[in-house]
Coordinates of C-alpha atoms and ligand atoms in Angstrom, one line a residue:
G125 CA 49.2 53.5 178.8
R126 CA 51.3 53.1 175.7
A127 CA 49.5 51.0 173.1
S128 CA 52.3 49.0 171.5
T129 CA 49.9 47.7 168.9
L130 CA 49.7 51.2 167.4
N131 CA 53.4 51.3 166.9
L132 CA 53.7 49.6 163.5
R133 CA 57.4 49.9 163.3
S134 CA 58.1 48.2 166.6
E135 CA 55.5 45.5 165.7
V136 CA 57.3 44.9 162.4
G137 CA 60.5 44.7 164.4
D138 CA 59.1 42.0 166.7
I139 CA 57.8 39.9 163.8
M140 CA 61.1 40.1 161.9
Q141 CA 63.0 39.3 165.1
K142 CA 60.9 36.2 165.6
A143 CA 61.5 35.1 162.1
I144 CA 65.2 35.5 162.4
T145 CA 65.4 33.6 165.7
K146 CA 63.3 30.8 164.1
S147 CA 65.7 30.7 161.1
F148 CA 68.9 30.9 163.2
P149 CA 68.0 29.4 166.6
T150 CA 71.6 29.4 167.9
L151 CA 72.0 33.1 167.6
D152 CA 72.0 35.2 170.7
D153 CA 68.8 37.1 171.3
G154 CA 70.5 40.3 172.2
L155 CA 72.5 40.2 169.0
V156 CA 69.4 39.5 166.9
S157 CA 67.5 42.4 168.3
K158 CA 70.5 44.7 167.7
M159 CA 70.7 43.6 164.1
T160 CA 67.0 43.9 163.3
R161 CA 66.8 47.6 162.6
I162 CA 63.7 48.6 160.8
D163 CA 63.8 51.7 158.7
P164 CA 61.3 53.6 156.7
S165 CA 61.4 52.6 153.1
P166 CA 61.0 54.8 150.0
V167 CA 59.5 52.0 148.0
A168 CA 57.7 49.9 150.6
H169 CA 56.4 50.6 154.1
F170 CA 59.5 49.6 155.9
Q171 CA 62.8 48.0 155.1
T172 CA 65.6 46.2 156.9
A173 CA 69.2 45.4 156.1
A174 CA 69.5 42.8 158.9
A175 CA 70.7 40.2 156.4
I176 CA 74.1 42.0 156.1
G177 CA 75.0 41.5 159.7
L178 CA 73.4 38.1 159.9
S179 CA 75.4 36.8 156.9
R180 CA 78.6 37.9 158.7
S181 CA 77.6 36.1 161.9
T182 CA 76.3 32.9 160.2
G183 CA 78.8 32.5 157.3
K184 CA 75.9 32.2 154.9
T185 CA 75.4 34.5 151.8
T186 CA 73.0 37.3 152.2
D187 CA 70.7 35.6 149.6
E188 CA 70.6 32.5 151.8
V189 CA 69.9 34.5 154.9
V190 CA 67.1 36.5 153.2
N191 CA 65.5 33.3 151.8
S192 CA 65.4 31.5 155.1
I193 CA 64.0 34.5 157.0
I194 CA 61.2 35.0 154.4
Q195 CA 60.2 31.3 155.0
S196 CA 59.7 32.1 158.7
V197 CA 58.0 35.4 158.6
D198 CA 54.5 35.4 160.0
V199 CA 52.0 36.7 157.5
G200 CA 49.1 35.0 159.1
E201 CA 45.7 36.6 159.8
N202 CA 46.8 38.6 162.8
S203 CA 50.2 39.7 161.4
I204 CA 50.5 43.2 160.1
I205 CA 52.9 42.1 157.4
H206 CA 51.4 41.6 154.0
S207 CA 54.5 40.6 152.0
I208 CA 58.2 41.1 151.7
L209 CA 59.9 42.0 148.5
V210 CA 63.5 41.0 147.8
N211 CA 65.8 41.2 144.8
P212 CA 68.6 38.6 144.4
G213 CA 71.9 40.1 145.3
N214 CA 70.3 42.9 147.3
P215 CA 70.3 42.1 151.1
R216 CA 67.6 44.7 151.8
M217 CA 64.2 43.3 152.5
E218 CA 61.3 45.6 151.5
I219 CA 58.4 45.1 153.9
F220 CA 54.7 45.8 152.9
L221 CA 52.0 46.1 155.5
K222 CA 48.4 45.0 155.2
D223 CA 46.4 48.1 154.2
E224 CA 43.8 47.4 156.8
K225 CA 46.3 47.4 159.6
V226 CA 47.5 50.9 158.6
A227 CA 43.9 52.0 158.2
A228 CA 43.1 50.7 161.7
V229 CA 45.7 53.1 163.1
V230 CA 44.2 56.0 161.2
Q231 CA 40.7 55.1 162.4
H232 CA 41.9 54.9 166.0
M233 CA 43.4 58.4 165.7
A234 CA 40.3 59.8 164.0
K235 CA 38.2 58.3 166.8
L236 CA 40.3 59.9 169.5
R237 CA 39.9 63.2 167.8
E238 CA 36.2 62.9 167.3
T239 CA 35.5 61.8 170.8
S240 CA 37.9 64.1 172.6
E241 CA 36.5 66.7 174.9
G242 CA 38.4 69.7 175.9
D243 CA 41.7 70.5 174.4
H244 CA 41.9 68.7 171.0
R245 CA 45.6 69.3 170.9
L246 CA 45.9 66.6 173.6
C247 CA 43.6 64.1 172.0
L248 CA 46.4 61.7 171.0
K249 CA 48.1 61.8 174.3
E250 CA 46.6 58.6 175.7
I251 CA 48.3 56.6 173.0
L252 CA 51.7 57.6 174.3
Q253 CA 51.3 58.3 178.0
T254 CA 53.9 56.3 179.8
D255 CA 53.0 54.3 182.9
Q256 CA 56.6 54.8 184.2
P257 CA 56.9 58.5 184.4
K258 CA 60.3 60.0 185.0
K259 CA 61.0 63.1 187.0
A260 CA 62.7 65.5 184.6
L261 CA 64.2 68.9 185.1
V262 CA 64.7 71.1 182.1
D263 CA 67.1 74.0 182.7
F264 CA 66.5 76.5 179.9
G265 CA 65.9 80.1 179.1
S266 CA 68.4 81.4 181.6
P267 CA 69.4 85.0 180.9
N268 CA 71.7 87.0 183.1
M269 CA 70.5 89.9 185.2
C270 CA 71.5 93.4 184.2
K271 CA 71.3 92.6 180.5
Q272 CA 68.6 92.7 178.0
L273 CA 67.5 89.5 176.4
H274 CA 69.2 89.2 173.0
V275 CA 68.4 87.1 170.0
G276 CA 70.6 84.3 171.2
H277 CA 68.1 83.7 174.0
L278 CA 65.3 83.0 171.6
R279 CA 66.7 79.6 170.8
T280 CA 67.0 78.3 174.3
I281 CA 63.6 79.6 175.3
I282 CA 61.8 78.1 172.3
L283 CA 63.8 74.8 172.3
G284 CA 63.5 74.4 176.0
D285 CA 59.8 75.0 176.0
S286 CA 59.2 72.5 173.2
I287 CA 61.3 69.8 174.9
C288 CA 59.3 70.3 178.1
R289 CA 56.1 70.0 176.1
I290 CA 57.3 66.7 174.5
L291 CA 58.2 65.2 177.8
E292 CA 55.0 66.3 179.4
F293 CA 53.0 64.9 176.5
M294 CA 54.7 61.6 177.0
G295 CA 53.5 61.6 180.6
H296 CA 56.6 62.6 182.4
D297 CA 56.8 64.9 185.4
V298 CA 58.6 68.0 184.2
E299 CA 60.1 70.9 186.2
R300 CA 61.0 73.9 184.2
I301 CA 63.8 76.0 185.6
S302 CA 65.5 79.2 184.5
H303 CA 69.0 79.2 186.0
V304 CA 69.4 82.9 185.7
G305 CA 72.7 84.7 186.3
D306 CA 71.8 86.8 189.3
F307 CA 75.3 86.5 190.9
G308 CA 78.9 86.8 190.1
L309 CA 81.2 89.5 188.8
P310 CA 79.0 91.1 186.1
V311 CA 76.2 91.7 188.6
A312 CA 78.6 92.9 191.3
M313 CA 80.3 95.3 188.9
T314 CA 77.0 96.8 187.9
I315 CA 76.1 97.3 191.6
R316 CA 79.5 98.9 192.3
Q317 CA 79.2 101.3 189.4
A318 CA 75.7 102.3 190.5
L319 CA 76.8 102.8 194.1
D320 CA 79.8 104.8 193.1
H321 CA 77.5 107.1 191.2
D322 CA 75.0 107.1 194.0
M323 CA 72.2 106.3 191.5
D324 CA 68.7 106.7 192.9
F325 CA 67.7 103.1 192.7
T326 CA 70.5 102.2 195.2
R327 CA 69.0 104.4 197.9
P328 CA 66.6 103.1 200.6
G329 CA 62.9 102.7 199.5
A330 CA 63.7 102.1 195.8
L331 CA 62.7 98.5 195.9
E332 CA 59.1 99.4 197.0
D333 CA 58.8 102.0 194.2
P334 CA 59.1 100.5 190.7
T335 CA 59.0 103.9 189.2
R336 CA 62.5 104.3 190.6
W337 CA 63.9 101.1 189.0
P338 CA 66.3 101.3 186.1
T339 CA 65.0 100.3 182.7
P340 CA 66.5 97.3 180.9
S341 CA 68.4 99.5 178.5
H342 CA 69.7 101.7 181.4
L343 CA 70.9 98.6 183.2
T344 CA 72.6 97.3 180.1
Q345 CA 74.3 100.6 179.8
I346 CA 75.5 100.7 183.4
Y347 CA 76.9 97.2 183.0
A348 CA 78.7 98.2 179.8
E349 CA 80.3 101.2 181.5
A350 CA 81.3 99.2 184.5
K351 CA 83.0 96.6 182.3
K352 CA 84.9 99.3 180.5
R353 CA 85.9 101.0 183.7
A354 CA 87.2 97.7 185.2
Q355 CA 89.7 97.5 182.4
S356 CA 91.3 100.8 183.1
D357 CA 90.7 101.2 186.8
P358 CA 92.3 98.4 188.8
S359 CA 91.0 99.6 192.1
F360 CA 87.4 99.5 190.7
A361 CA 88.0 96.0 189.4
E362 CA 89.3 94.9 192.8
R363 CA 86.4 96.4 194.7
S364 CA 84.0 94.7 192.3
Q365 CA 85.7 91.3 193.0
K366 CA 85.3 91.9 196.7
T367 CA 81.6 92.8 196.3
S368 CA 81.1 89.7 194.2
K369 CA 82.6 87.6 196.9
S370 CA 80.7 89.3 199.7
M371 CA 77.4 88.6 197.8
Q372 CA 78.0 84.9 198.1
K373 CA 76.7 85.3 201.6
I374 CA 74.1 87.8 200.6
D375 CA 72.5 88.1 204.1
S376 CA 75.7 89.3 205.6
A377 CA 76.7 91.6 202.7
E378 CA 76.7 95.3 203.1
E379 CA 73.2 96.8 203.4
E380 CA 73.6 99.0 200.3
V381 CA 74.8 96.1 198.2
R382 CA 72.0 93.9 199.3
R383 CA 69.5 96.6 198.7
S384 CA 70.8 97.4 195.2
W385 CA 70.9 93.8 194.3
H386 CA 67.2 93.3 195.0
V387 CA 66.3 96.3 192.9
L388 CA 68.6 95.2 190.1
C389 CA 67.1 91.7 190.0
A390 CA 63.5 93.0 190.2
S391 CA 64.0 95.4 187.4
S392 CA 65.8 92.8 185.2
R393 CA 63.1 90.4 185.8
R394 CA 60.4 92.9 184.9
G395 CA 62.4 93.6 181.7
F396 CA 62.8 90.0 180.5
G397 CA 60.3 87.9 182.3
K398 CA 57.1 89.7 181.6
K399 CA 57.8 91.0 178.2
V400 CA 59.4 88.1 176.5
F401 CA 58.4 84.8 178.2
E402 CA 54.8 85.9 178.5
R403 CA 54.6 87.1 175.0
L404 CA 56.0 83.8 173.8
N405 CA 53.7 82.0 176.1
V406 CA 56.6 80.1 177.8
V407 CA 56.4 79.2 181.4
S408 CA 59.5 78.6 183.5
E409 CA 60.3 79.0 187.2
E410 CA 63.2 81.3 188.0
R411 CA 65.7 79.6 190.3
G412 CA 68.8 81.7 189.9
E413 CA 72.4 81.0 190.8
S414 CA 72.0 82.7 194.1
F415 CA 69.6 79.9 195.2
Y416 CA 72.6 77.6 195.4
A417 CA 74.9 80.0 197.3
P418 CA 74.3 78.5 200.7
L419 CA 75.4 75.1 199.3
L420 CA 78.8 76.1 197.8
D421 CA 80.9 75.6 200.9
G422 CA 79.5 72.2 201.6
V423 CA 79.9 71.0 198.0
T424 CA 83.5 72.2 197.9
Q425 CA 84.2 70.5 201.2
E426 CA 82.7 67.2 199.9
L427 CA 84.9 67.3 196.9
I428 CA 87.9 67.9 199.1
D429 CA 87.0 65.1 201.4
K430 CA 86.5 62.8 198.4
K431 CA 90.0 63.8 197.3
L432 CA 88.8 65.1 194.0
C433 CA 89.5 68.7 194.8
V434 CA 93.1 69.7 195.3
E435 CA 95.0 72.8 195.9
S436 CA 96.8 74.4 193.0
Q437 CA 98.4 77.9 193.3
G438 CA 96.1 78.7 196.2
A439 CA 93.0 77.7 194.3
M440 CA 90.9 74.6 194.8
V441 CA 90.6 72.7 191.5
V442 CA 89.6 69.3 190.1
F443 CA 91.8 67.7 187.5
L444 CA 90.0 65.7 184.9
H445 CA 91.4 63.1 182.5
G446 CA 91.5 64.3 179.0
H447 CA 91.2 68.0 180.0
K448 CA 94.2 70.3 179.7
T449 CA 93.0 72.8 182.3
P450 CA 91.4 71.8 185.6
V451 CA 88.0 72.9 186.8
I452 CA 88.4 75.7 189.3
V453 CA 86.0 75.2 192.2
R454 CA 87.2 78.0 194.4
K455 CA 89.6 80.8 193.5
S456 CA 92.6 81.8 195.6
D457 CA 90.7 84.8 197.0
G458 CA 87.9 82.4 198.1
A459 CA 85.4 83.3 195.4
Y460 CA 83.4 80.6 193.8
L461 CA 82.6 80.3 190.1
Y462 CA 79.9 79.5 187.7
A463 CA 81.0 75.9 187.7
T464 CA 80.8 75.6 191.4
T465 CA 77.2 76.8 191.3
D466 CA 76.4 74.2 188.7
L467 CA 78.1 71.5 190.8
A468 CA 75.9 72.5 193.7
A469 CA 72.9 72.6 191.4
I470 CA 73.4 69.2 189.9
K471 CA 73.8 67.6 193.3
H472 CA 70.7 69.4 194.6
R473 CA 68.7 68.2 191.6
I474 CA 69.8 64.6 191.8
S475 CA 69.2 64.5 195.6
S476 CA 65.7 65.9 195.1
G477 CA 64.9 62.8 193.0
K478 CA 65.3 63.9 189.4
D479 CA 65.9 61.1 186.9
W480 CA 66.6 63.3 183.9
I481 CA 68.2 66.7 183.8
V482 CA 68.4 68.5 180.5
Y483 CA 70.4 71.7 180.1
I484 CA 69.9 74.0 177.1
T485 CA 72.3 76.7 176.3
D486 CA 74.3 77.9 173.3
D487 CA 77.1 75.6 172.1
G488 CA 79.7 77.8 173.8
Q489 CA 79.0 76.0 177.1
K490 CA 79.6 72.5 176.0
L491 CA 83.0 72.2 177.7
H492 CA 81.6 73.6 180.9
F493 CA 78.8 71.0 181.1
D494 CA 81.2 68.2 180.1
Q495 CA 83.3 69.1 183.1
V496 CA 80.4 69.5 185.5
F497 CA 79.0 66.1 184.5
S498 CA 82.4 64.5 184.8
V499 CA 82.9 65.9 188.3
A500 CA 79.4 64.8 189.3
K501 CA 80.1 61.3 188.2
L502 CA 83.5 61.1 190.0
A503 CA 81.7 62.4 193.2
G504 CA 79.3 59.6 192.9
W505 CA 76.2 61.7 192.5
L506 CA 75.4 60.4 189.1
D507 CA 74.8 56.8 188.1
E508 CA 73.5 55.0 185.0
T509 CA 69.9 55.3 186.1
K510 CA 70.2 59.1 185.6
K511 CA 70.1 60.8 182.3
V512 CA 71.9 64.1 182.2
I513 CA 72.4 65.9 179.0
H514 CA 73.4 69.2 177.6
I515 CA 71.8 70.4 174.4
G516 CA 73.7 73.2 172.6
T517 CA 71.9 75.4 170.2
G518 CA 73.5 76.9 167.2
V519 CA 73.6 80.6 166.3
I520 CA 71.1 82.8 164.5
K521 CA 72.9 84.5 161.6
S522 CA 72.1 87.0 159.0
N523 CA 74.1 87.8 156.0
F524 CA 71.9 90.5 154.7
S525 CA 73.1 94.0 153.9
P526 CA 71.3 96.8 155.6
S527 CA 68.0 97.6 154.0
P528 CA 64.6 98.5 155.4
D529 CA 63.1 95.0 155.5
V530 CA 65.9 92.9 156.8
L531 CA 67.4 92.3 160.2
I532 CA 71.0 92.6 161.1
L533 CA 71.6 90.1 163.9
T534 CA 75.3 89.5 163.4
D535 CA 78.2 91.1 161.6
T536 CA 78.9 90.1 158.1
E537 CA 81.3 87.3 159.2
G538 CA 78.3 85.8 160.9
K539 CA 79.9 86.3 164.3
K540 CA 77.5 85.7 167.1
L541 CA 76.0 88.7 168.7
S542 CA 76.0 88.8 172.4
S543 CA 75.3 91.5 174.8
R544 CA 78.9 91.2 176.0
D545 CA 80.5 92.3 172.8
G546 CA 78.6 95.6 173.0
S547 CA 76.3 95.2 170.1
P548 CA 73.2 93.3 171.3
Y549 CA 70.3 92.8 169.1
P550 CA 67.5 92.8 171.6
L551 CA 65.1 89.9 171.3
E552 CA 62.1 92.1 171.7
D553 CA 63.1 94.0 168.6
L554 CA 63.2 90.7 166.7
L555 CA 59.7 89.8 167.9
N556 CA 58.4 93.2 166.9
E557 CA 60.1 92.8 163.5
A558 CA 58.4 89.5 162.9
I559 CA 55.0 91.0 163.7
S560 CA 55.5 93.9 161.4
K561 CA 56.4 91.5 158.7
V562 CA 53.1 89.6 159.1
V563 CA 51.2 92.9 159.0
T564 CA 52.6 93.6 155.5
K565 CA 51.2 90.2 154.2
P566 CA 47.5 90.6 153.9
D567 CA 47.0 87.0 152.6
L568 CA 48.2 85.7 155.9
L569 CA 45.5 87.6 157.7
Q570 CA 42.6 87.1 155.3
E571 CA 39.4 85.4 156.0
R572 CA 40.2 84.2 159.5
K573 CA 37.3 83.3 161.6
S574 CA 39.1 84.3 164.7
Q575 CA 37.9 86.1 167.8
L576 CA 41.3 87.8 168.1
S577 CA 42.0 91.4 167.1
Q578 CA 44.2 92.1 164.1
L579 CA 47.1 92.8 166.3
E580 CA 46.8 89.6 168.4
L581 CA 46.3 87.7 165.3
S582 CA 49.5 89.1 163.7
E583 CA 51.4 88.4 166.9
A584 CA 50.2 84.8 167.0
I585 CA 51.1 84.1 163.4
A586 CA 54.4 85.8 163.7
F587 CA 55.4 83.9 166.9
N588 CA 54.2 80.6 165.5
A589 CA 56.3 81.2 162.4
L590 CA 59.3 82.3 164.4
K591 CA 59.1 79.3 166.7
Y592 CA 58.7 76.9 163.8
F593 CA 61.5 78.5 161.9
D594 CA 63.8 78.2 164.9
L595 CA 62.9 74.6 165.7
C596 CA 63.1 73.2 162.2
H597 CA 66.8 74.1 162.1
S598 CA 69.1 72.0 164.2
R599 CA 72.2 74.1 163.9
D600 CA 73.1 77.7 163.0
Y601 CA 70.7 79.3 160.6
I602 CA 70.2 82.4 158.7
F603 CA 67.3 84.4 159.8
S604 CA 65.0 85.3 156.9
P605 CA 61.5 86.8 157.6
E606 CA 60.6 86.1 154.0
S607 CA 61.1 82.4 154.1
M608 CA 59.8 82.1 157.6
L609 CA 56.4 83.4 156.4
S610 CA 56.3 81.5 153.1
F611 CA 53.3 79.4 152.2
K612 CA 55.6 76.9 150.5
G613 CA 58.3 74.8 152.1
N614 CA 58.8 73.7 155.6
T615 CA 57.1 76.6 157.5
A616 CA 54.5 77.1 160.1
V617 CA 52.3 78.8 157.5
Y618 CA 52.3 75.7 155.3
L619 CA 51.1 73.6 158.3
M620 CA 48.6 76.2 159.3
Y621 CA 47.3 76.1 155.7
A622 CA 46.8 72.3 156.0
Y623 CA 44.8 72.8 159.2
A624 CA 42.8 75.6 157.6
R625 CA 41.8 73.2 154.8
I626 CA 40.6 70.6 157.3
C627 CA 38.6 73.3 159.0
S628 CA 37.0 74.2 155.8
V629 CA 36.1 70.6 155.1
R630 CA 34.3 70.5 158.5
R631 CA 32.4 73.7 157.6
N632 CA 31.5 72.4 154.2
L633 CA 30.1 69.3 155.9
T634 CA 28.1 71.3 158.5
S635 CA 26.7 73.5 155.8
K636 CA 25.2 70.3 154.2
G637 CA 23.6 69.5 157.5
E638 CA 26.0 66.8 158.5
H639 CA 27.4 67.3 161.9
I640 CA 29.0 64.0 162.9
I641 CA 32.1 62.4 161.4
S642 CA 31.6 58.7 161.8
T643 CA 34.6 56.6 162.7
S644 CA 32.8 53.4 163.1
A645 CA 33.8 51.7 159.9
L646 CA 37.3 50.8 159.1
P647 CA 38.4 53.2 156.3
V648 CA 39.3 51.8 153.0
F649 CA 41.9 53.6 150.9
T650 CA 42.5 53.0 147.2
E651 CA 44.1 56.1 145.8
P652 CA 47.9 56.4 146.1
E653 CA 47.6 59.8 147.8
E654 CA 45.3 58.3 150.5
M655 CA 47.7 55.4 151.0
A656 CA 50.7 57.7 151.4
L657 CA 48.9 60.0 153.8
S658 CA 47.6 57.1 155.9
L659 CA 51.0 55.6 156.2
A660 CA 52.5 58.9 157.3
L661 CA 49.8 59.3 159.9
S662 CA 50.3 55.8 161.2
R663 CA 53.9 56.7 162.0
F664 CA 52.9 59.2 164.6
P665 CA 53.4 56.9 167.6
E666 CA 56.8 55.8 166.4
Q667 CA 57.8 59.4 165.7
M668 CA 56.8 60.4 169.2
L669 CA 58.9 57.7 170.8
N670 CA 61.8 58.8 168.7
L671 CA 61.3 62.4 169.9
E672 CA 61.2 61.3 173.5
R673 CA 64.6 59.6 173.0
T674 CA 66.3 62.3 171.0
L675 CA 64.7 65.4 172.3
T676 CA 65.1 67.0 168.9
P677 CA 62.0 69.0 167.9
Q678 CA 63.5 69.3 164.4
Y679 CA 62.4 65.8 163.8
L680 CA 58.9 66.7 164.7
C681 CA 59.0 69.5 162.2
E682 CA 60.2 67.1 159.5
Y683 CA 57.5 64.7 160.3
L684 CA 54.8 67.4 160.3
Y685 CA 56.0 68.7 157.0
D686 CA 55.8 65.2 155.6
V687 CA 52.2 64.8 156.9
A688 CA 51.2 68.3 155.6
T689 CA 52.7 67.6 152.2
K690 CA 50.9 64.3 151.9
F691 CA 47.7 65.9 153.1
H692 CA 48.0 68.7 150.5
S693 CA 48.5 66.0 147.7
F694 CA 45.5 64.0 149.0
Y695 CA 43.4 67.1 149.2
G696 CA 44.3 68.0 145.6
A697 CA 43.6 64.5 144.3
C698 CA 40.5 63.4 146.2
R699 CA 37.2 65.0 146.6
I700 CA 35.8 64.5 150.0
V701 CA 32.3 65.7 150.9
G702 CA 29.5 64.1 148.9
E703 CA 31.7 61.3 147.5
P704 CA 31.0 57.6 148.1
Q705 CA 34.4 57.5 149.9
Q706 CA 33.4 60.4 152.1
E707 CA 33.5 58.5 155.4
S708 CA 37.0 57.0 154.8
R709 CA 38.3 60.3 153.6
L710 CA 36.9 62.3 156.5
Q711 CA 38.7 59.9 158.8
L712 CA 41.9 60.8 157.0
C713 CA 41.2 64.5 157.5
V714 CA 40.5 64.3 161.1
A715 CA 43.4 62.0 161.9
T716 CA 45.6 64.5 160.1
E717 CA 44.0 67.3 162.1
A718 CA 44.8 65.4 165.3
V719 CA 48.4 65.0 164.3
I720 CA 48.8 68.6 163.3
L721 CA 47.1 70.0 166.4
T722 CA 49.4 67.8 168.5
G723 CA 52.3 69.3 166.6
F724 CA 51.1 72.8 167.2
H725 CA 50.9 72.0 170.9
L726 CA 54.4 70.5 171.1
L727 CA 56.0 73.3 169.2
G728 CA 54.4 75.8 171.5
F729 CA 52.1 77.5 169.0
T730 CA 49.6 80.0 170.3
T731 CA 46.1 78.7 170.1
A732 CA 44.9 77.1 166.9
D733 CA 42.3 79.9 167.0
V734 CA 44.6 81.9 164.7
I735 CA 43.5 79.9 161.7
Ligands
LIG830 N1 72.9 82.2 182.6 C1 73.7 81.4 181.7 C2 73.9 82.2 180.4 O1 73.2 83.2 180.1 C3 73.0 80.1 181.3 C4 72.7 79.2 182.4 C5 72.5 77.8 182.0 N2 72.2 76.8 183.0 C6 73.1 76.4 183.9 N3 72.7 75.5 184.8 N4 74.4 76.8 183.8 O2 74.8 81.9 179.7

C-alpha cells in the first residue's frame, strides 16, 4: 500500500499543521489544513506561507504568528524537520529537513531497484499502489473511419496512453477505449459514393478478401469526393442523410449498405490500427459509436420522461443554463447525433461501474463535452463520487518554410491541419520523418549495446523522442525535429543520456569484479550536488500523487528533467567507483535509475534496451 512515510511533503504538512493547531487551538481544523500549503523552496527543502492567512484569521501580525508556530514545531528525534528559517517581516517559513530522512528515502528506492525482479520499470510501484483502486475508463485515440490518421491524432494517442499508464501504475483498474467514428454522415456519404460508382469493395464477397479492400488513401479520397459532391448535388446529400439514418439500425439497413460498411470499417481499421497504434506500442480497445446505436432510442426516451428533452422545431433538444444553443438529441428527420451517442456512452459507462471517466480529444470538443456532462448531471447519472473530465490537447504547429529537412504540418498562420480541410498531414509520414531524422544523427546511434537492429533502434529512439516532445508541452507547440533530438534541454535524449551514464557506472563496477550494489547502510551525502539530487529523488512519491490528481504528464517531464539535470551535475562533480563514498553514491545512481526507468514506462517509451 501507499507508504505515507515516504511522502516527505505530506509529512512536513502534518507536522506544520500540528504546530499551528497547538499555537492556535481555537482555529477550525479544516481551515488550518487548507491554509497549511507546503511548497518546494528554492533555498530550503520546503516552504510555507501559512502565516499570511493565519494572521488574517487571528488578528496577529505575521511575525507573531511565525514565532508562535516555530515554538510548537516538533523537531524531536522522530521528526523529519531539522530547522525552520525565518526573516523578520517575511511571512514565509523556510523548512529544512534532516539529511538522514532524505537519505532514507533514497536508500529505500535504491533497495527497491536492487531487489526488484522482472521489469525494473515497475520497481517503485509498490510505494504508490493504492489500496482503494478506482475503476477508470480512458476514452482516447479515437479516429474516424474512412480517414487516414493525421498529425492531430498523435497527441490524443500519446497523452491518452501516458494517462492510462499513470493510473495503472497507481494501482487503478483502467479500461482503454477508442471511441472511433464508425457512424454518422461522413461514413454514410462515403458508402453512398462508393455504391453509386459500384466500386468493387461494395460487392458481395469483398469482406472476405482483403485484397479487394480500399487503401486508406483511396478511402480518404472517396470521402473527399463525396463531401464535395454533397455540396453541389442536393439529391446525393439527401440520400446520404437517409443512409446515415438507416445505419442507426444497422441490422435492418439495406444489405449493400451493411456489406459496404463492414468492408469500410475493416479497411480503415487495418489502415490506422495496425500501422500506427502498434508502431507506437499503444493498446486500446475499439468500441466505436455504432456500439451505442441500440441504446439511442432508450436514452432519448429517458430524457423526455425526465422532462429534460423538449420539442423544438420538430427536433428533440435539451436547453442548458448558460448555453445559447440547445443540445440537439434527435433531429427532426429522426436522426441522432454525435452528442446523443456520447450521452448513451456516458450512461453506459457509469452504469457499468466506472468511477472515473477521462476523455481526451482536441480542444475543439470542449463545448461538446461540457454539454454532455451537464445533461448527464441533470439526468441524475452523475454524482459527486464520479470524476468525469475532458482533457483537450493543443495543436501541433510548424512555422517553417519548405526545405528538405522540415515538416509542414500547418499553413503559415498555424492553422490546424485536419483531414476535413482537405490537406491532411498523415501521421505515418510524421513517424517516418522522425525516424529518418534519427538516422542522420550518428551520435544518437553510437555504441549502443542493444540487441535491436539499426532500424528498430532508430525507430525506438525516434518514437521516444517524439512522445517526450509531445508530452512535455501542455498546449500548442511548434514541431521541431532538431530540438526534439537534442542532447541538451528537456528532451528524451537528455534523459536517455542520464540512464546511459548509470549503465556505464554499473559496467565499470562489474569490470572491477564487483557485482552487488549494497543498500544496507544509510547513505551519507556531503557534496551539494549529492544533496540536491537526493532531495529531487525523494520527491518522487509526492510527484506521483500530484500526477494522479492532475493527469498532466507534462509535470512528469518537468520532474524527470529536474532529476536528470541534478544527476548530470552530480556525475560531473563526484567520482563514484573506487571512492570511499562509493556505496552512498551508488545508491544515488540506482535510485536515479529507478526514477528514470519509471518515467520511461509512464511516458510510454519503447524498451530501455535502446540505450
Ligand atoms: N472520433 C472523434 C474525433 O475524431 C473523437 C471521439 C472522442 N470520444 C468521444 N467519446 N466523443 O473527433
